[in-house]
Amino acid sequence: MCLGIQEVQAQNQLKEKAIKRAHQLYNQGLSLQEQGKYGNSIVYFKKASELYREHQQWAKKIDCDNGLTYNLYSMGKYNEALDQANQTLLETIAKVKEDSTKTLYSYINLGHVLLVKGNHNKALEYQQKALRIRRSVFGEDHPEVADSYHLVGNVYFGKGEYPKALEYHLKALQIRRATLNETHVGISNSYYAIGNDYFITGQYDKGLEYHLKALQIRRAALGEFHPDVANSFNSIGNNYHYKGEYDKALEYHQKALQIRCSILGEDHPSSAGSYNNIGNVYFNKGEYDKALEYHQIALLIRRSVLGENHLDVADSYHLFGNIYGDKGEYDKALEYYQKALQIRSAVLAQTHPGIASSHQTIGSIYFLKGEYDKALEYHQKSLQIRRSALGEAHPNVANSYNDIGNVFEAKENYEKALEYYQKALQIRCAVLGEKHPKVADSYYSLGNVHQIKKDFQKALEYYQMALQIRCAALGESHPSVADTYNQHGILYQASGNYQKATEYHTKALQSYLKSLGKTHPNVGDTYNYLGKVYLQKGDYPKALKHFQQAMLANVPTFQDTLIAHNPALKSQATTFLNSKTLLTSLQKKAEVLEKLFDQSGKITDLLLAYHTSFTADSLAKIIQRNQENETDKVASTANTAALYHQALSLCLKLHRLTQEQTYLDKAFYFSEQGKSGVLLASLTESKAKIFAGIPDSLLKQDQTLRNQIAQNTQRLAKELNKGTEADSTKLLTYQNQLFDANRQKENLVSQYERFYPKYYNLKYQPSTVTPEQLQRKLNSSSVVLEYALKPNVLQIFILGKSFFEVKSIPLDSLFDRQLTAFRDGIILKDPDLYQQVAHKLYKLLLPPAIPRHIKSLIIIPEGKLASFPFEALLTQSGKVNLNKTRAYLVHKYHISYAYSGRLLYERLSHPEENSKKRLLALAPVFADSALAKNLLSTRLKSHLPISVLRSKNTVGLNTDYTILNSESTSNAFQKFEPLTASNFDLPIITEKIRRSSVLEGGYVTPLIASEREVKTIGQLFRAKGAKTQLYLYHKATEDRVKSPTVSTYNYIHLATHGFVNENFPELSGLLLSQENTSHEDGILYTGEIYNLHLKADLVTLSACETGLGKLAQGEGVIGITRALLFAGAKNVLVSLWKVSDESTADLMKYFYQALLSGKNKTEALQTAKRKLVRKSQHKSPFYWAPFILIGQ
């Protein structure tokens, strides 16, 4: 028994010794942990943990395991740390569940690890549990409670909720200062966290103040070589970086890197962070190769340690995007930005500033690629997130304002650009100080707008302020300084000072070559600028040399200095850096070569110009092919209009010299490139979806997204149309919904192109037509007149069944005024003004080469001719008796219009599919209850353009005509004062209601004659045995037109009010009736028409101005007609101005009588117009000339 006691005592002594040893090991581990020697600390914690487990000292074992978790976390071994934390929590609950303080540290460790892994909500849950335990155990005013407040604040910081983060960090500081010595490390931790809160919200001076306080305490308490000291150095470096003090920033980041590599090792995430930050500073110093070197090291470490889907990896991808963007490699930059966004979207809330940063940078790349509407979507999304998360007075909010200003400047909305630039400048000056490089960026942007507005003195002032700041902050060799030199050069060139322009562009070039190297878009731009100066000076050899050098700088794979050579462009392997820069180089090179030919007469120069134009054309197609937003495509077409006019001129010169038919054919090709190419591409893409074997489920998804995009575009336009009264909350909602729908649509199209090769092939098949192909479709009595309108010359392509020629008509400065006077003379019923120009324009526009046997003209107009009624031209000179005349062109020819030769070819290749006539006709009349009328008028007033809204006293006219402005009438023509009730002549006062006088006395104006019109047309169709569906009054609803059954009708007739909104074409539309039970608003907008599925051979819009819209250079009129053609209508009958209710009803009756008697559409329209001319009250072209047929 005594021996048994001795054995027990011996065992107890051994146990006590083991536990004592475990305590020693634990304390050594704790000491090493406090010194930041986490790897060594792990060894001691593991040994202590094993001893505690062996002797069932569970509470102490859990302390060791919690310490072990913290070390793994601190070493960046987050997966191991997470496993250890979960295991420790389970063991704690099982072994010491009565001691809540033990679970506390497991919760804290889990919160740490989950935060760094990006699981913010779960991290917050654990840290809040820990906070509750500590408050329960220790009370409110205890250092450990302060620790939990601090940790909760850290999670809110990670979530991007910075005001909440600051709130919790300040709570922690308050408790720590009350309970700890001022030099305690805990207080330094609070200073550090608060410094970060101020930094992230753009308060860099305040952030620096707190970080310097933290550093002072940490160095004294922890020594120089400690991870927390490195963290302080890092944060101080970040503040100096954002203050624009780059050398100081580098100094502190290098210190942080040295400590981190020494203590934590090269492959630690914190070391990666230092490499990253040093790379950022070099990036902002313009040293891109050095920046790339440091970022590559950071990315390798992060991917190795953290895995692919980590926020730090996303940050690295983002920074790679920055570098490639500034190097001019935009597609590569976009690839990295999209990778970063993908990771951030998976980990962060969509309202996090990190998401905003991705949107902002992606928007910037689309801006540089010339896709301005798409860029605007991304920048507005970024701004919305930043304002919400960071507050208004933040540098990143200023950056978003500046980015949006850039887009508006590029879209030529200069007042809007100035508004956003001023907002950015105000924030930057207030937050960053007057000498910050970002303030210089604002001055630079403001200078650009004032230069474009020809306010050269103001522009120069801004440029000089920008240059002064940039030189002081960034150094002479920084690319931003070179940017400023270039803008000085552009300014001096615009003001005619070519010597100064050359001087500044040369300085910019030298600076770029030093900082960016020989191959960069900025270098290419500068060579282009110098080339333009030499071109204007008439030094063509030097100009050519610089445009060739620009191509070498912009196309890395092309290094041929021979002027006779151009880059070989392949759509599948785009080797150029900046498409816009290259397009300028090619276009200007062709222009110089043509001028050299004009001087020397050498045909080799002309041939090289010709071939260079084709290379430019190939590039223009690549640019448009890569654009997804239709508005961007239309803008791109406008930018290439000059290229095609120039190329057309080259072809005609070559034809005159060689008499080779091929050059005439190519001239027609270039004329066609400036005619509705975007509409044609949209129609081709629409057909590709039908014939590519895409599953119905995807096509339904496509249609849903198209509807969402149209609906939100319309809603956004309505709200924007209110101007200063727009609801900002609604604007944000619609922008968000539109942004999301557009991104989903892009992803869907990407799927089509990737998985359905037939769709890809059909979508991108060549879509041109040759003169010979078009001629084969014409009958012997028809002629196509295609117009190419340049500022000083009009080219007319004349194509008949057996002949093809081109006439070039010189134009003087009177031409535009004559067009305006012709239109004004008709609309204002001024026969003198009308007769002054009607025959002169006939002689200009109708070539004498048209054979006598021709009966039908098909007009393909361009520019201002898009709204010109050729039928009203006078074929006789001198004073004509308009009451008896047969001199109107409508008596000589039946006339139709087409948007392009290719679209005409498509129409002629697909005649009416079904000879059985089926009519759908609607006339709301608007003569029913006052309630329904008032409902419509209330809706209309909120978003129609003011010029459309009519009071009782001005029912007659609006002189603000779409496209042709009466103010351009020269002094050679009679000037008119605006019409009012007091100066109307008698015929206007007694005129019947017009189908654009939408509102009268607060109600929708009744269209009484429209009822007679539709009933008469219905009788005519029924008499021919045709299926006929008429809807009048309240039955003529929007639902009827949107019904799937609309595709079963081959004739659709709408007799109603129409209106045009040039600022927002999607708000142009047609009024229909409104049933109280309907979910529609009674207005069929252009955006909604695009989504209809029509198979109609003819759609007639018996309404006002339905043939008008926004005139887009190179694309034509963007309006209701275009929408109907896209929706499937083969032919459209529309009007060019505000039409009379009575005369319109008569014209439509005569038209359908002739059509149903066997005449074709153009003959029927000619017959109807001739009949109106014979009616005494409707002889004036005002009544019959506005209606034109677009189609066959």
Coordinates of C-alpha atoms in Angstrom, one line a residue, residues 108 111-112 123-124 126-128 130-132 134 142-158 164-176 186-194:
I108 CA -12.1 35.3 -32.9
G111 CA -13.5 35.5 -37.7
H112 CA -9.9 36.4 -38.6
A123 CA -16.6 36.5 -40.1
L124 CA -18.9 39.2 -38.7
Y126 CA -18.2 35.0 -35.2
Q127 CA -16.7 38.4 -34.1
Q128 CA -20.1 39.5 -32.9
A130 CA -17.0 37.0 -29.4
L131 CA -18.0 40.6 -28.5
R132 CA -21.2 39.4 -26.8
R134 CA -16.6 39.5 -23.7
H142 CA -12.4 46.4 -20.5
P143 CA -9.4 46.0 -23.0
E144 CA -10.7 42.7 -24.2
V145 CA -14.1 44.2 -25.1
A146 CA -12.1 46.9 -26.9
D147 CA -10.3 44.1 -28.8
S148 CA -13.6 42.8 -30.0
Y149 CA -14.9 46.2 -31.1
H150 CA -11.7 46.5 -33.0
L151 CA -12.2 43.1 -34.7
V152 CA -15.8 43.9 -35.6
G153 CA -14.6 47.1 -37.1
N154 CA -12.1 45.2 -39.2
V155 CA -14.8 43.1 -40.7
Y156 CA -16.9 46.1 -41.6
F157 CA -13.8 47.5 -43.2
G158 CA -13.5 44.3 -45.3
K164 CA -19.3 51.5 -39.5
A165 CA -15.7 50.4 -39.4
L166 CA -14.6 53.8 -38.1
E167 CA -17.4 53.8 -35.5
Y168 CA -16.2 50.4 -34.0
H169 CA -12.5 51.4 -34.2
L170 CA -13.2 54.6 -32.3
K171 CA -15.1 52.7 -29.7
A172 CA -12.1 50.4 -29.2
L173 CA -9.7 53.3 -29.0
Q174 CA -11.9 55.1 -26.4
I175 CA -11.8 52.0 -24.1
R176 CA -8.1 51.3 -24.6
G186 CA -3.2 47.9 -28.2
I187 CA -3.6 51.7 -28.7
S188 CA -1.2 51.6 -31.6
N189 CA -3.5 49.0 -33.2
S190 CA -6.4 51.4 -32.8
Y191 CA -4.4 54.2 -34.4
Y192 CA -3.4 51.9 -37.2
A193 CA -7.0 50.8 -37.9
I194 CA -8.4 54.4 -37.8

